[in-house]
Tab-separated table of C-alpha atoms in Angstrom:
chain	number	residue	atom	x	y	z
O	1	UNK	CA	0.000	0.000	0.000
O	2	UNK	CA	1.476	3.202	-1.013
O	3	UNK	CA	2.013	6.167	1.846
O	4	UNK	CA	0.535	8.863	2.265
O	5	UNK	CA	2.176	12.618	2.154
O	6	UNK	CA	1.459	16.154	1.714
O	7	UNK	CA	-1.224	16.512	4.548
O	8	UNK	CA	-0.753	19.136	6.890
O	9	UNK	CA	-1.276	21.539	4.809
O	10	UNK	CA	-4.911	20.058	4.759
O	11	UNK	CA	-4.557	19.740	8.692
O	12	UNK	CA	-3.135	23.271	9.416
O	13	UNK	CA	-5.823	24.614	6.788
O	14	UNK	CA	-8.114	27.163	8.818
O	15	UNK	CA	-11.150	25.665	7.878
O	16	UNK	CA	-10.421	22.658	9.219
O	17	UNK	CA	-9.006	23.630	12.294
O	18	UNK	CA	-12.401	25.234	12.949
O	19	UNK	CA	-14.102	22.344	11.971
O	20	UNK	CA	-11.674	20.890	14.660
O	21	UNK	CA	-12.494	23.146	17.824
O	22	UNK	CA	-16.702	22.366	16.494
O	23	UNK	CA	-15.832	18.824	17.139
O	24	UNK	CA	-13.800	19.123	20.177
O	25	UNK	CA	-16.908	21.832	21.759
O	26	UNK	CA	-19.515	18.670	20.925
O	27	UNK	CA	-17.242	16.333	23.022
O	28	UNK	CA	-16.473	18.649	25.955
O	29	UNK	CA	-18.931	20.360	28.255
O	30	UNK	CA	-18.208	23.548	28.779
O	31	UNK	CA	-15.090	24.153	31.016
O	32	UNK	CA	-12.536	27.359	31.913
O	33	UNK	CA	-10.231	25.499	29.380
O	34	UNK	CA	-12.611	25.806	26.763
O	35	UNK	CA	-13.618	29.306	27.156
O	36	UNK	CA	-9.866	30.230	27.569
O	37	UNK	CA	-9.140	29.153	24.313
O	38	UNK	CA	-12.303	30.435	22.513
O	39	UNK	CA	-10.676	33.781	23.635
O	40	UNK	CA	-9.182	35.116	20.388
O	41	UNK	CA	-10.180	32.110	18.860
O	42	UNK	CA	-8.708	32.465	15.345
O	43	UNK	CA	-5.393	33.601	16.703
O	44	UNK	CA	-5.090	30.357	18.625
O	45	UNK	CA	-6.154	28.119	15.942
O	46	UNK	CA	-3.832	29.688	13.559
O	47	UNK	CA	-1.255	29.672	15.894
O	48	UNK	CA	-1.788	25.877	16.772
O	49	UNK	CA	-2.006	25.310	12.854
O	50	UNK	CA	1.654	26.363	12.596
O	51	UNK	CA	2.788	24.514	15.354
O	52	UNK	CA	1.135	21.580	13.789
O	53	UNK	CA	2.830	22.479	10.475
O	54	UNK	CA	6.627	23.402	11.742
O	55	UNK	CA	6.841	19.906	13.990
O	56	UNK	CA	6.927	22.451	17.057
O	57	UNK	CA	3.439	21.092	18.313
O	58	UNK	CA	3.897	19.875	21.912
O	59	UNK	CA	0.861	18.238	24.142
O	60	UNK	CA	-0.060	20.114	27.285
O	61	UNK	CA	-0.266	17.473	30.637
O	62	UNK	CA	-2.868	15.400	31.134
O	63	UNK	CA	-5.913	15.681	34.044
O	64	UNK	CA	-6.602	12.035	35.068
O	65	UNK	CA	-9.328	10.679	37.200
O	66	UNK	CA	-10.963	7.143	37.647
O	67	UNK	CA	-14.391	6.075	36.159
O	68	UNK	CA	-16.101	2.052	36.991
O	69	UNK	CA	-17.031	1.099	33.817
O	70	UNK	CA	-17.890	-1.469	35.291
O	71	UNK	CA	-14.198	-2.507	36.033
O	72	UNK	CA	-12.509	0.366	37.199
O	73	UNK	CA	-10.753	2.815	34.453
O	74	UNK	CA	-7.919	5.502	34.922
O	75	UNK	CA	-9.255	7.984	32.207
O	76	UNK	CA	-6.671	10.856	30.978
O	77	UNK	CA	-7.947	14.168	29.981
O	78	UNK	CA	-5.871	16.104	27.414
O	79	UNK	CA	-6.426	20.174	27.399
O	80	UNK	CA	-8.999	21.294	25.158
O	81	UNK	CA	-6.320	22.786	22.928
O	82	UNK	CA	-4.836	18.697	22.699
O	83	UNK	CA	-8.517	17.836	21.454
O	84	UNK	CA	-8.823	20.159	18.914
O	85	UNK	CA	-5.299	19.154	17.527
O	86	UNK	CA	-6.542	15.816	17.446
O	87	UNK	CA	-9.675	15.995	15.824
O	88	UNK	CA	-7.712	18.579	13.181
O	89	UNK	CA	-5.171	15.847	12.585
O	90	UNK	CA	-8.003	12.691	12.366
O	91	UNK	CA	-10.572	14.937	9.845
O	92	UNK	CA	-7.678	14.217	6.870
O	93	UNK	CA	-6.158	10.789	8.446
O	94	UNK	CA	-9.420	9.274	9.042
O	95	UNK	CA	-9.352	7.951	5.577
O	96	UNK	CA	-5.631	6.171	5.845
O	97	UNK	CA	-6.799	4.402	8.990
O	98	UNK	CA	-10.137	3.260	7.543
O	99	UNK	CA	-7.956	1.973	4.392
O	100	UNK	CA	-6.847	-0.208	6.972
O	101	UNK	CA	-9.573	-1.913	8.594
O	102	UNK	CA	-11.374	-4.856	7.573
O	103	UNK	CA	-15.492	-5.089	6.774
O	104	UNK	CA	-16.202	-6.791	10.318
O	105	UNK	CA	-14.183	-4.079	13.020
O	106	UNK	CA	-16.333	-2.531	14.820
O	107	UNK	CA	-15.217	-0.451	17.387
O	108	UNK	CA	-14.815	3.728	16.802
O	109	UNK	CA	-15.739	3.734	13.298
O	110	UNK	CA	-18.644	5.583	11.096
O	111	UNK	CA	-21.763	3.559	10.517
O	112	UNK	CA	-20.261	0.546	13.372
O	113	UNK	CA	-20.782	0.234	16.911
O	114	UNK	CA	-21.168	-2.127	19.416
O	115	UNK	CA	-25.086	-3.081	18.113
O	116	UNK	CA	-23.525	-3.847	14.577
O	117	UNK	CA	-20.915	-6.034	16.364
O	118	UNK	CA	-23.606	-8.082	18.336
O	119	UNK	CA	-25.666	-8.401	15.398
O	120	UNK	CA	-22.714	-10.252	13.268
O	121	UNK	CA	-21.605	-12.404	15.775
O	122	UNK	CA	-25.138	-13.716	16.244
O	123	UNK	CA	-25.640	-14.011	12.217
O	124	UNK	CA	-22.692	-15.959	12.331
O	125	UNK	CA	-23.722	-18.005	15.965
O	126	UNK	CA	-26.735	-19.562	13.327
O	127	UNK	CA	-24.582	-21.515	11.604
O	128	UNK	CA	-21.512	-22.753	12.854
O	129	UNK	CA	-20.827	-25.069	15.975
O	130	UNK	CA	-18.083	-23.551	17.224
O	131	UNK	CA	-16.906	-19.946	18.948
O	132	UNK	CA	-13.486	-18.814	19.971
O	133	UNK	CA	-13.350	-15.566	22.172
O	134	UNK	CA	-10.697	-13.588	23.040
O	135	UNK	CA	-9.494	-10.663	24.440
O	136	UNK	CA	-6.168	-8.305	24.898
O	137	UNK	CA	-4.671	-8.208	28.868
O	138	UNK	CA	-4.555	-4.670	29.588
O	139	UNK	CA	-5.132	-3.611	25.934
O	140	UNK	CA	-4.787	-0.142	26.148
O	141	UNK	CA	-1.773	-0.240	28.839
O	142	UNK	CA	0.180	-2.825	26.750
O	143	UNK	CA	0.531	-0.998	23.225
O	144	UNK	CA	4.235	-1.051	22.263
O	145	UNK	CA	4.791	2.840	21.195
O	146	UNK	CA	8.125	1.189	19.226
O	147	UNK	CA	5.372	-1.280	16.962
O	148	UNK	CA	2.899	1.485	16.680
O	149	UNK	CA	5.569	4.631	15.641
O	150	UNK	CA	6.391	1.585	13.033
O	151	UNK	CA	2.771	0.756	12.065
O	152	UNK	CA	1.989	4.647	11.793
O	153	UNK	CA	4.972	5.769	9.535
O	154	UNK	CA	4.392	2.792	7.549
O	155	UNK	CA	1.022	4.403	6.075
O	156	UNK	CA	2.298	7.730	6.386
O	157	UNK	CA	5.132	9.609	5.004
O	158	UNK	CA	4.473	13.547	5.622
O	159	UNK	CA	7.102	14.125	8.003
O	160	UNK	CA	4.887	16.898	9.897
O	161	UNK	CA	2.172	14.775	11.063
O	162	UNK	CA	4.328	12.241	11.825
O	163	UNK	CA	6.178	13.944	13.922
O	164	UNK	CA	2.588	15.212	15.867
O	165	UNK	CA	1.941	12.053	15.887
O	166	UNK	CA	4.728	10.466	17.385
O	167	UNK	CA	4.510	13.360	20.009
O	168	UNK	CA	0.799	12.360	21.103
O	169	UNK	CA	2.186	8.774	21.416
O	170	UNK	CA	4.958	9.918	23.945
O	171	UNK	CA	2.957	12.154	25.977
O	172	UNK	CA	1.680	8.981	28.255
O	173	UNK	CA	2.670	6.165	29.394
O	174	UNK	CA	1.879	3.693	31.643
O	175	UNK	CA	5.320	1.685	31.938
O	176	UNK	CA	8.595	2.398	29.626
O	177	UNK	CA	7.857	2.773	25.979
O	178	UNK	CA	4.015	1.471	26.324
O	179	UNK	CA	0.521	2.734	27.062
O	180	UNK	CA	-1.856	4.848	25.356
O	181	UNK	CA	-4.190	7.286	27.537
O	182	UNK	CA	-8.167	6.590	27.227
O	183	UNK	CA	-9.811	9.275	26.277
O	184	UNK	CA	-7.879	10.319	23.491
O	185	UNK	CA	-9.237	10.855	20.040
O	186	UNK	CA	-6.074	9.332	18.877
O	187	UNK	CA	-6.317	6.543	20.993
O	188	UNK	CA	-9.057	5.196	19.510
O	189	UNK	CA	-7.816	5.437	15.844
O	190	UNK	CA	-4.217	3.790	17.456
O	191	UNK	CA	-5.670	0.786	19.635
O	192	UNK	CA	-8.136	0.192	16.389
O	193	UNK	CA	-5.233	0.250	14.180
O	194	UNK	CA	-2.843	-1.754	16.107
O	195	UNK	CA	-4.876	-4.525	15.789
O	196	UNK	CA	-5.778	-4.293	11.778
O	197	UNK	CA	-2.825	-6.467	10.737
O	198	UNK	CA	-3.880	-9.677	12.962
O	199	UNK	CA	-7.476	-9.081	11.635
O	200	UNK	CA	-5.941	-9.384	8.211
O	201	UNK	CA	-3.672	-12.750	9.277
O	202	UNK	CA	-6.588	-14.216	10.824
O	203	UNK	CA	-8.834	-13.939	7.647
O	204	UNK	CA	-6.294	-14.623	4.858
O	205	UNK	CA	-3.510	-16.225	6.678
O	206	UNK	CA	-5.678	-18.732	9.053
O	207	UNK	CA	-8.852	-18.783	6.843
O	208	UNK	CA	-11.672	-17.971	9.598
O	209	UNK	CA	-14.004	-16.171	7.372
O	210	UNK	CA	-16.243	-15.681	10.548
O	211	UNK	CA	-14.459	-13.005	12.442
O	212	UNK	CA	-15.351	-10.402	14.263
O	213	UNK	CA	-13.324	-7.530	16.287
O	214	UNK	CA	-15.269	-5.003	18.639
O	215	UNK	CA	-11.842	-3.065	19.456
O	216	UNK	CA	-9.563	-6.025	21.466
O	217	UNK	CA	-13.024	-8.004	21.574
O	218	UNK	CA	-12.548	-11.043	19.010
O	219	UNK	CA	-14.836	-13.775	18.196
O	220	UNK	CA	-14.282	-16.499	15.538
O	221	UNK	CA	-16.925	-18.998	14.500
O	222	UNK	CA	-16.509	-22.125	12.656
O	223	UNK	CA	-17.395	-25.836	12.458
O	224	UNK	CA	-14.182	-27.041	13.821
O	225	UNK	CA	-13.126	-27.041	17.518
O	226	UNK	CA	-9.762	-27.805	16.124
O	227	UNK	CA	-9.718	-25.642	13.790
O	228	UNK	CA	-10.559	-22.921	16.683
O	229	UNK	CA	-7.864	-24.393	18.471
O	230	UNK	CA	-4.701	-24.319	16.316
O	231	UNK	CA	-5.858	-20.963	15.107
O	232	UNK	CA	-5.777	-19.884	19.006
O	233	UNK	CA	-1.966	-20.939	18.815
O	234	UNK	CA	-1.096	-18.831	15.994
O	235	UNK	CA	-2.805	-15.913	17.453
O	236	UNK	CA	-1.325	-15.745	20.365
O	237	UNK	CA	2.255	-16.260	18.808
O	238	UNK	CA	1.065	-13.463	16.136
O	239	UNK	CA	0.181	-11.010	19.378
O	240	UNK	CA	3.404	-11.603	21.233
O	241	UNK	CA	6.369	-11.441	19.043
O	242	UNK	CA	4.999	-8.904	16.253
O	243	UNK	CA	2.441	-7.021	18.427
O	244	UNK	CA	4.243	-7.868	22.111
O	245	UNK	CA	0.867	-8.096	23.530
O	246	UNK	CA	-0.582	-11.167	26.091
O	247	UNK	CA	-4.276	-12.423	25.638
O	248	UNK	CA	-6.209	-13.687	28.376
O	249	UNK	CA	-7.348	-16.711	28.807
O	250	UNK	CA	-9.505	-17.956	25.901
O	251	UNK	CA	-13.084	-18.832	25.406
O	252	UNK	CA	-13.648	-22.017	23.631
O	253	UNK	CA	-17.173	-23.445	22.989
O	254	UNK	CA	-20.766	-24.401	21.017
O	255	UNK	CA	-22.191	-21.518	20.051
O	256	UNK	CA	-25.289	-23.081	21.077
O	257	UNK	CA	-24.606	-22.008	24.854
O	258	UNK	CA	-23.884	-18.177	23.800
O	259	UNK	CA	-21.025	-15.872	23.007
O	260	UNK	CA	-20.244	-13.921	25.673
O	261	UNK	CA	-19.569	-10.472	23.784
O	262	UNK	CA	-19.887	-6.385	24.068
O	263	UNK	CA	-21.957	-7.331	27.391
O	264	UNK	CA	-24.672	-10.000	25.696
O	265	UNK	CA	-24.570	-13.650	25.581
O	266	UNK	CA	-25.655	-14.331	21.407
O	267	UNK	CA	-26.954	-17.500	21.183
O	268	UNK	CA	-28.365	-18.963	17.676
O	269	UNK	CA	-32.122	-18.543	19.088
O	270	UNK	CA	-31.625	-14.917	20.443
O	271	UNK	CA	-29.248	-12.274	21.892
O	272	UNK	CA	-29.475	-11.781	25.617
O	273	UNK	CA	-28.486	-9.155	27.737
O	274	UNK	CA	-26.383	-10.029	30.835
O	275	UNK	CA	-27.169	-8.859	34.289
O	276	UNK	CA	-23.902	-6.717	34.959
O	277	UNK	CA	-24.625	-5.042	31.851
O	278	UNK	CA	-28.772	-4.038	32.826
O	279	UNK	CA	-27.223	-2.767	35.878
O	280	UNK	CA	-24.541	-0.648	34.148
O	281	UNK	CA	-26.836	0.717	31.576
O	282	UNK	CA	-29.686	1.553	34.652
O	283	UNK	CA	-26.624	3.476	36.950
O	284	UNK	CA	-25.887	5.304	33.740
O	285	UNK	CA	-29.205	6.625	33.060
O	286	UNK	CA	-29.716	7.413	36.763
O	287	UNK	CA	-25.883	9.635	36.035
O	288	UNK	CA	-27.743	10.898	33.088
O	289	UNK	CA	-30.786	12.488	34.885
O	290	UNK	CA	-28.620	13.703	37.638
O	291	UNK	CA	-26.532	15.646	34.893
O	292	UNK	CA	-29.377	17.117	33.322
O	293	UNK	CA	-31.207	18.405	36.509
O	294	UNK	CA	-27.943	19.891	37.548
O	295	UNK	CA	-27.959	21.542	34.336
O	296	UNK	CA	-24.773	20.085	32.980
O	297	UNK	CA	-25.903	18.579	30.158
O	298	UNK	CA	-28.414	20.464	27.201
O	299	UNK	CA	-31.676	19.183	26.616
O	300	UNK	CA	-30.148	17.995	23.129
O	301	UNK	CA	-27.463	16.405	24.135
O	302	UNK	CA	-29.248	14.419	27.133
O	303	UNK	CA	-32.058	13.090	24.548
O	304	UNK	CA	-29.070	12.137	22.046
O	305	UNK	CA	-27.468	9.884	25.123
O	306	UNK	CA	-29.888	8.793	26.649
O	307	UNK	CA	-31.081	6.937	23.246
O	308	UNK	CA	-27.880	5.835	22.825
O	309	UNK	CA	-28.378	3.629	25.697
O	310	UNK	CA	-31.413	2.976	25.315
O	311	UNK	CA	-30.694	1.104	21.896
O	312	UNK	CA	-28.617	-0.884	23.400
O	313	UNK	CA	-30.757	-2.012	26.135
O	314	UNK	CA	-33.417	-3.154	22.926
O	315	UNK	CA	-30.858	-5.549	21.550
O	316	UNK	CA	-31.593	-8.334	24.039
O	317	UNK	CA	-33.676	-8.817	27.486
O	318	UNK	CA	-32.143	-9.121	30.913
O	319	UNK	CA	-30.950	-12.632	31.813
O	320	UNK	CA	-28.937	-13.454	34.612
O	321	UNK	CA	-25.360	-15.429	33.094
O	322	UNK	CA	-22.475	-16.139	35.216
O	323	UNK	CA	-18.737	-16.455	32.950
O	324	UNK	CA	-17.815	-19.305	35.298
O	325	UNK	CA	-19.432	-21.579	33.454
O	326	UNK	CA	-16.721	-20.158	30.231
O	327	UNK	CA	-14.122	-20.282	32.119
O	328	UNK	CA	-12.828	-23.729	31.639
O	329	UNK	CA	-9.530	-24.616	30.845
O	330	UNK	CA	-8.906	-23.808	26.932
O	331	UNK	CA	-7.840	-27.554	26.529
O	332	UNK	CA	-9.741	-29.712	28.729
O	333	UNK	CA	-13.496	-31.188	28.632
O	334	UNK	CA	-16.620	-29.403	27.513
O	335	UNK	CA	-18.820	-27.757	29.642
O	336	UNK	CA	-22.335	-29.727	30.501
């Protein structure tokens, strides 16, 4: 695949870095930061386009704090000038990622999602015996900024963005040389990314044609438990020496007793919503309400969200499902 170059000219273009700061006001209530930099708002936007264009472009530090999700998440706040950089630099890259991805990745991507996931997996739960799932340890923690600095300047060649780029990946870690923050723009175009090379191996290089990737969330479906199993072995080795990443344990069984995935167990007959998930969707309404009769949120944007949630709440019907009965050891007997 040929690189790209010549793009920050379309980055640093005014237009589009006010087409940025639109973007990053949507995302972002309304805070000191943001009114700070609406103050002479042109100046700063031209003066964060040539930063952007020069390579002198430099993140500000991050505000963290911890969200349960339902496991507990350390989420990293970038300044509102960060965001608008971002979502300048992903309006004209958001093409060279999607290039990228394959039909059946879900996760952070225009006309996707998590219902679009859940839907395929239970298409393909109709008619084949078999499910593999698995998952990334500490996906977002673990990303090797070495493999993706490589991944990144293999698609792209403009010098300039590369170099904002590889800025954004330095700004965080979590240990030496890995980690990318959540709640980053970027971070979700990265993590998505990372992974588009072992969605390619898996379909042309192991042959599952039933494959399915909600960001580190994978499900294959096939006829053959060995089948399932060798290609387990090769992913693995795939996500450790070229991606330096560790799965969890895997998931290996009939379809007909549900796929645990995106919250839902998808069995052939129907897709079911899982208790811990009817609970988190409940507390988050509850957090919605509370926002919008403190006034934080508009009456807009709390309508937009709270549908949001509410769709997925129509995909299945509450059902009480406990992973024990999953987690079995990958090579011993089947679960009654």
């Amino acid at each position: 695949m040929r690189r790209s170059g010549n793009l920050i000219e379309a980055v640093a273009e005014l237009g589009n870095l006010k087409l940025a700061y639109t973007k990053a006001c949507r995302a972002k209530p309304l805070s000191r930061d943001r009114l700070a930099f609406r103050c002479n708002l042109e100046t700063r936007l031209i003066e964060l386009g040539e930063a952007l264009r020069t390579g002198s472009y430099v993140p500000g530090p991050y505000r963290f704090f911890t969200i349960h999700d339902p496991k507990e998440r350390l989420i990293s706040a970038a300044p509102f000038r960060d965001r608008v950089a971002q979502h300048a630099l992903m309006n004209v890259l958001d093409p060279l990622f999607e290039r990228v991805q394959i039909h059946h990745s879900y996760a952070c991507r225009q006309g996707k999602g998590m219902k679009a996931a859940v839907l395929t997996a239970f298409h393909y739960s109709k008619s084949q015996a078999w499910f593999l799932k698995l998952d990334v340890r500490k996906y977002f923690d673990s990303i090797d900024h070495a493999v993706l600095a490589s991944q990144v300047e293999h698609r792209i060649k403009d010098r300039s963005i590369l170099a904002a780029l590889f800025v954004i990946i330095e700004s965080y870690e979590t240990s030496p040389g890995r980690g990318l923050p959540i709640g980053n723009l970027t971070s979700q175009y990265f993590a998505n990314h990372y992974l588009a090379g072992l969605d390619h191996y898996i379909l042309e290089g192991l042959h599952i044609s039933r494959y399915v990737r909600y960001m580190d969330d994978m499900i294959l479906v096939a006829d053959s438990k060995c089948q399932l199993r060798n290609a387990f072995i090769h992913i693995a080795a795939y996500a450790e020496q070229r991606l330096k990443l560790a799965l969890k344990p895997p998931i290996l069984n009939r379809t007909a007793a549900g796929i645990p995935f995106c919250g839902f167990l998808v069995k052939p007959h129907g897709i079911f919503l899982m208790e811990k998930t009817r609970r988190r969707f409940k507390d988050s309404q509850r957090a919605l309400t509370r926002s919008f009769i403190c006034g934080d949120l508009s009456p807009e944007r709390y309508a937009d969200r709270a549908l949001a949630s509410s769709s997925h709440l129509a995909i299945g019907r509450a059902r009480r499902f406990r992973y024990a009965v999953y987690r079995q050891s990958f090579f011993g007997h089947e679960p009654g």
